[in-house]
């Protein structure tokens, strides 16, 4: 196979995976046919079989492909104060959803549906969710140790609350059939209310003395 043919084969495979991910997320496994994947991807059904052998392998390949972008960029947090780190983590979460809308919808559908939920795949998503929550908790504890955040705050619970709020915004977006115009406003409101709760106001501030 020539270099050009290899590139074209790789591009066709990626196109099939992207199309399959979208259709599986929208319709589920049973309601998505290989004929529909081929038609929407603009390829032959034979080409799908050449790359993936069967529908089950296409499904699992789509899951693995979906998992690739799931990571936390901790280098992006270096040199930032605790409040800035939390804001950046929240933005990372939102930007990931914005950039990978079909992938996230895919996993939401897996979570809500009983059909074909591969535990090893979903466990990876749970690991990422836990990693975000642990990162938030560690940052809050760091801020408390430096006297930046209120000492009475329960870091673990507030970290879980942040993730629950982000998950709620995520559901709101998909209930709106895509990204609602107020999505970014909700994220900014979350950050504002969160910091009002976490940050110890400066002496003389109107917020000083508030619980």
Short mmCIF file of C-alpha atoms in Angstrom, two decimals:
data_model
loop_
_atom_site.label_atom_id
_atom_site.label_comp_id
_atom_site.label_asym_id
_atom_site.label_seq_id
_atom_site.Cartn_x
_atom_site.Cartn_y
_atom_site.Cartn_z
CA UNK A 1 0.00 0.00 0.00
CA UNK A 2 1.43 3.41 -0.99
CA UNK A 3 1.78 6.29 1.47
CA UNK A 4 -1.17 8.04 -0.19
CA UNK A 5 -3.32 4.94 0.10
CA UNK A 6 -2.34 4.58 3.77
CA UNK A 7 -3.38 8.17 4.47
CA UNK A 8 -6.69 7.68 2.66
CA UNK A 9 -7.33 4.44 4.54
CA UNK A 10 -6.61 6.14 7.87
CA UNK A 11 -8.89 9.06 7.00
CA UNK A 12 -11.69 6.69 5.94
CA UNK A 13 -11.36 4.75 9.20
CA UNK A 14 -11.55 7.95 11.24
CA UNK A 15 -14.59 9.10 9.29
CA UNK A 16 -16.34 5.79 9.91
CA UNK A 17 -15.55 5.98 13.64
CA UNK A 18 -16.76 9.57 13.93
CA UNK A 19 -19.99 8.74 12.12
CA UNK A 20 -20.56 5.58 14.16
CA UNK A 21 -19.96 7.46 17.41
CA UNK A 22 -22.56 10.06 16.48
CA UNK A 23 -25.15 7.49 15.41
CA UNK A 24 -24.60 5.18 18.39
CA UNK A 25 -24.94 8.16 20.74
CA UNK A 26 -28.13 9.37 19.08
CA UNK A 27 -29.85 6.05 18.39
CA UNK A 28 -28.20 3.38 20.52
CA UNK A 29 -26.49 0.21 19.39
CA UNK A 30 -29.49 -1.85 18.29
CA UNK A 31 -31.08 0.96 16.24
CA UNK A 32 -27.91 1.81 14.33
CA UNK A 33 -27.22 -0.28 11.23
CA UNK A 34 -23.94 -0.61 9.37
CA UNK A 35 -25.79 0.45 6.23
CA UNK A 36 -26.68 3.74 7.88
CA UNK A 37 -23.12 4.24 9.10
CA UNK A 38 -21.83 3.61 5.58
CA UNK A 39 -24.36 5.96 4.03
CA UNK A 40 -23.71 8.80 6.47
CA UNK A 41 -19.94 8.36 6.29
CA UNK A 42 -20.00 8.26 2.49
CA UNK A 43 -18.22 4.90 2.29
CA UNK A 44 -19.15 1.40 1.23
CA UNK A 45 -20.38 -1.16 3.73
CA UNK A 46 -17.58 -3.43 2.52
CA UNK A 47 -15.04 -0.84 3.66
CA UNK A 48 -16.52 -0.91 7.17
CA UNK A 49 -16.13 -4.71 7.25
CA UNK A 50 -12.56 -4.37 5.94
CA UNK A 51 -11.63 -2.07 8.85
CA UNK A 52 -13.76 -3.53 11.66
CA UNK A 53 -14.99 -7.02 10.69
CA UNK A 54 -18.39 -6.62 12.37
CA UNK A 55 -20.72 -4.17 14.09
CA UNK A 56 -19.59 -5.22 17.58
CA UNK A 57 -15.95 -4.41 16.79
CA UNK A 58 -16.97 -1.07 15.26
CA UNK A 59 -18.89 -0.27 18.43
CA UNK A 60 -15.95 -1.08 20.71
CA UNK A 61 -13.53 0.79 18.46
CA UNK A 62 -15.81 3.82 18.62
CA UNK A 63 -15.74 3.58 22.43
CA UNK A 64 -11.95 3.39 22.53
CA UNK A 65 -11.67 6.33 20.13
CA UNK A 66 -14.06 8.29 22.30
CA UNK A 67 -11.85 7.77 25.36
CA UNK A 68 -8.70 9.23 23.76
CA UNK A 69 -9.31 12.90 24.68
CA UNK A 70 -10.28 12.12 28.29
CA UNK A 71 -7.48 13.53 30.44
CA UNK A 72 -6.70 16.42 32.79
CA UNK A 73 -4.01 18.83 31.64
CA UNK A 74 -2.28 19.47 34.98
CA UNK A 75 0.52 21.42 33.32
CA UNK A 76 -2.11 24.02 32.48
CA UNK A 77 -2.51 24.64 36.23
CA UNK A 78 1.14 25.26 37.06
CA UNK A 79 1.96 28.67 38.51
CA UNK A 80 -1.68 29.56 39.18
CA UNK A 81 -3.26 30.51 42.50
CA UNK A 82 -5.87 28.15 43.92
CA UNK A 83 -8.87 30.16 42.68
CA UNK A 84 -7.33 30.35 39.23
CA UNK A 85 -6.66 26.60 39.26
CA UNK A 86 -10.29 25.85 40.06
CA UNK A 87 -11.49 28.23 37.37
CA UNK A 88 -9.13 26.64 34.85
CA UNK A 89 -10.27 23.11 35.75
CA UNK A 90 -13.89 24.11 35.31
CA UNK A 91 -13.03 25.63 31.93
CA UNK A 92 -11.16 22.45 30.95
CA UNK A 93 -14.25 20.40 31.73
CA UNK A 94 -16.52 22.72 29.74
CA UNK A 95 -14.12 23.00 26.80
CA UNK A 96 -13.77 19.23 26.64
CA UNK A 97 -17.54 18.82 26.40
CA UNK A 98 -17.73 21.60 23.82
CA UNK A 99 -15.00 19.99 21.68
CA UNK A 100 -16.25 16.40 22.07
CA UNK A 101 -20.00 16.78 22.10
CA UNK A 102 -20.77 13.47 20.37
CA UNK A 103 -18.29 11.54 22.51
CA UNK A 104 -19.82 12.89 25.70
CA UNK A 105 -23.33 12.24 24.41
CA UNK A 106 -22.19 8.69 23.60
CA UNK A 107 -21.18 8.04 27.20
CA UNK A 108 -24.26 9.72 28.60
CA UNK A 109 -26.38 7.41 26.48
CA UNK A 110 -24.39 4.40 27.71
CA UNK A 111 -24.91 5.45 31.30
CA UNK A 112 -28.65 5.88 30.85
CA UNK A 113 -29.25 2.82 28.67
CA UNK A 114 -29.04 -0.79 29.77
CA UNK A 115 -27.81 -2.06 26.41
CA UNK A 116 -24.15 -2.90 25.89
CA UNK A 117 -22.45 -1.01 28.68
CA UNK A 118 -18.83 -2.29 28.68
CA UNK A 119 -17.65 -1.96 32.25
CA UNK A 120 -14.01 -1.49 31.32
CA UNK A 121 -14.88 1.53 29.18
CA UNK A 122 -17.21 3.15 31.69
CA UNK A 123 -14.71 2.58 34.48
CA UNK A 124 -12.26 4.80 32.56
CA UNK A 125 -14.82 7.59 32.50
CA UNK A 126 -15.46 7.09 36.23
CA UNK A 127 -11.71 7.33 36.81
CA UNK A 128 -11.60 10.66 35.01
CA UNK A 129 -14.60 11.93 36.97
CA UNK A 130 -12.90 10.89 40.21
CA UNK A 131 -9.65 12.53 39.07
CA UNK A 132 -11.43 15.84 38.49
CA UNK A 133 -13.14 15.60 41.88
CA UNK A 134 -9.86 14.74 43.64
CA UNK A 135 -8.11 17.62 41.90
CA UNK A 136 -10.76 20.07 43.08
CA UNK A 137 -10.53 18.70 46.63
CA UNK A 138 -6.72 18.96 46.68
CA UNK A 139 -6.81 22.54 45.40
CA UNK A 140 -9.40 23.53 48.03
CA UNK A 141 -7.27 21.93 50.77
CA UNK A 142 -4.22 23.80 49.48
CA UNK A 143 -6.14 27.07 49.61
CA UNK A 144 -7.26 26.31 53.15
CA UNK A 145 -3.70 25.56 54.23
CA UNK A 146 -2.57 28.92 52.85
CA UNK A 147 -5.45 30.76 54.51
CA UNK A 148 -7.03 31.68 51.18
CA UNK A 149 -10.16 29.50 51.50
CA UNK A 150 -12.46 29.20 54.50
CA UNK A 151 -11.26 26.61 57.00
CA UNK A 152 -14.78 25.34 57.73
CA UNK A 153 -15.31 24.22 54.14
CA UNK A 154 -15.40 20.44 53.64
CA UNK A 155 -13.06 20.06 50.66
CA UNK A 156 -14.30 16.63 49.61
CA UNK A 157 -17.96 17.63 49.73
CA UNK A 158 -17.43 20.91 47.90
CA UNK A 159 -15.40 19.10 45.24
CA UNK A 160 -18.27 16.66 44.80
CA UNK A 161 -20.69 19.60 44.64
CA UNK A 162 -18.64 21.22 41.88
CA UNK A 163 -18.75 18.00 39.84
CA UNK A 164 -22.49 17.62 40.46
CA UNK A 165 -23.03 21.20 39.28
CA UNK A 166 -20.95 20.61 36.15
CA UNK A 167 -22.85 17.40 35.46
CA UNK A 168 -26.12 19.31 35.88
CA UNK A 169 -25.01 21.93 33.38
CA UNK A 170 -23.99 19.13 31.03
CA UNK A 171 -27.45 17.57 31.23
CA UNK A 172 -29.00 21.01 30.72
CA UNK A 173 -27.00 21.41 27.53
CA UNK A 174 -28.10 18.10 26.09
CA UNK A 175 -31.71 18.62 27.16
CA UNK A 176 -31.51 21.78 25.09
CA UNK A 177 -30.52 19.60 22.10
CA UNK A 178 -27.03 21.01 21.88
CA UNK A 179 -25.26 23.89 23.50
CA UNK A 180 -27.74 26.39 24.88
CA UNK A 181 -26.84 30.07 24.47
CA UNK A 182 -26.61 30.47 28.25
CA UNK A 183 -24.21 27.55 28.78
CA UNK A 184 -21.11 29.68 29.22
CA UNK A 185 -23.06 32.07 31.45
CA UNK A 186 -23.97 29.14 33.70
CA UNK A 187 -20.30 28.17 33.95
CA UNK A 188 -19.32 31.73 34.87
CA UNK A 189 -22.14 31.92 37.43
CA UNK A 190 -20.94 28.64 38.94
CA UNK A 191 -17.44 30.05 39.36
CA UNK A 192 -18.72 33.30 40.86
CA UNK A 193 -20.96 31.64 43.45
CA UNK A 194 -18.31 29.04 44.23
CA UNK A 195 -15.65 31.64 44.99
CA UNK A 196 -18.08 33.64 47.11
CA UNK A 197 -18.43 30.51 49.21
CA UNK A 198 -14.77 29.48 49.26
CA UNK A 199 -12.67 32.64 49.39
CA UNK A 200 -12.04 34.49 52.64
CA UNK A 201 -12.95 38.13 51.92
CA UNK A 202 -10.31 40.77 52.41
CA UNK A 203 -10.58 42.90 55.54
CA UNK A 204 -12.93 45.79 54.86
CA UNK A 205 -14.73 43.94 52.10
CA UNK A 206 -18.57 44.10 52.19
CA UNK A 207 -18.47 40.28 52.25
CA UNK A 208 -16.25 40.13 55.31
CA UNK A 209 -17.96 38.42 58.20
CA UNK A 210 -20.51 36.63 56.03
CA UNK A 211 -20.76 32.84 56.49
#
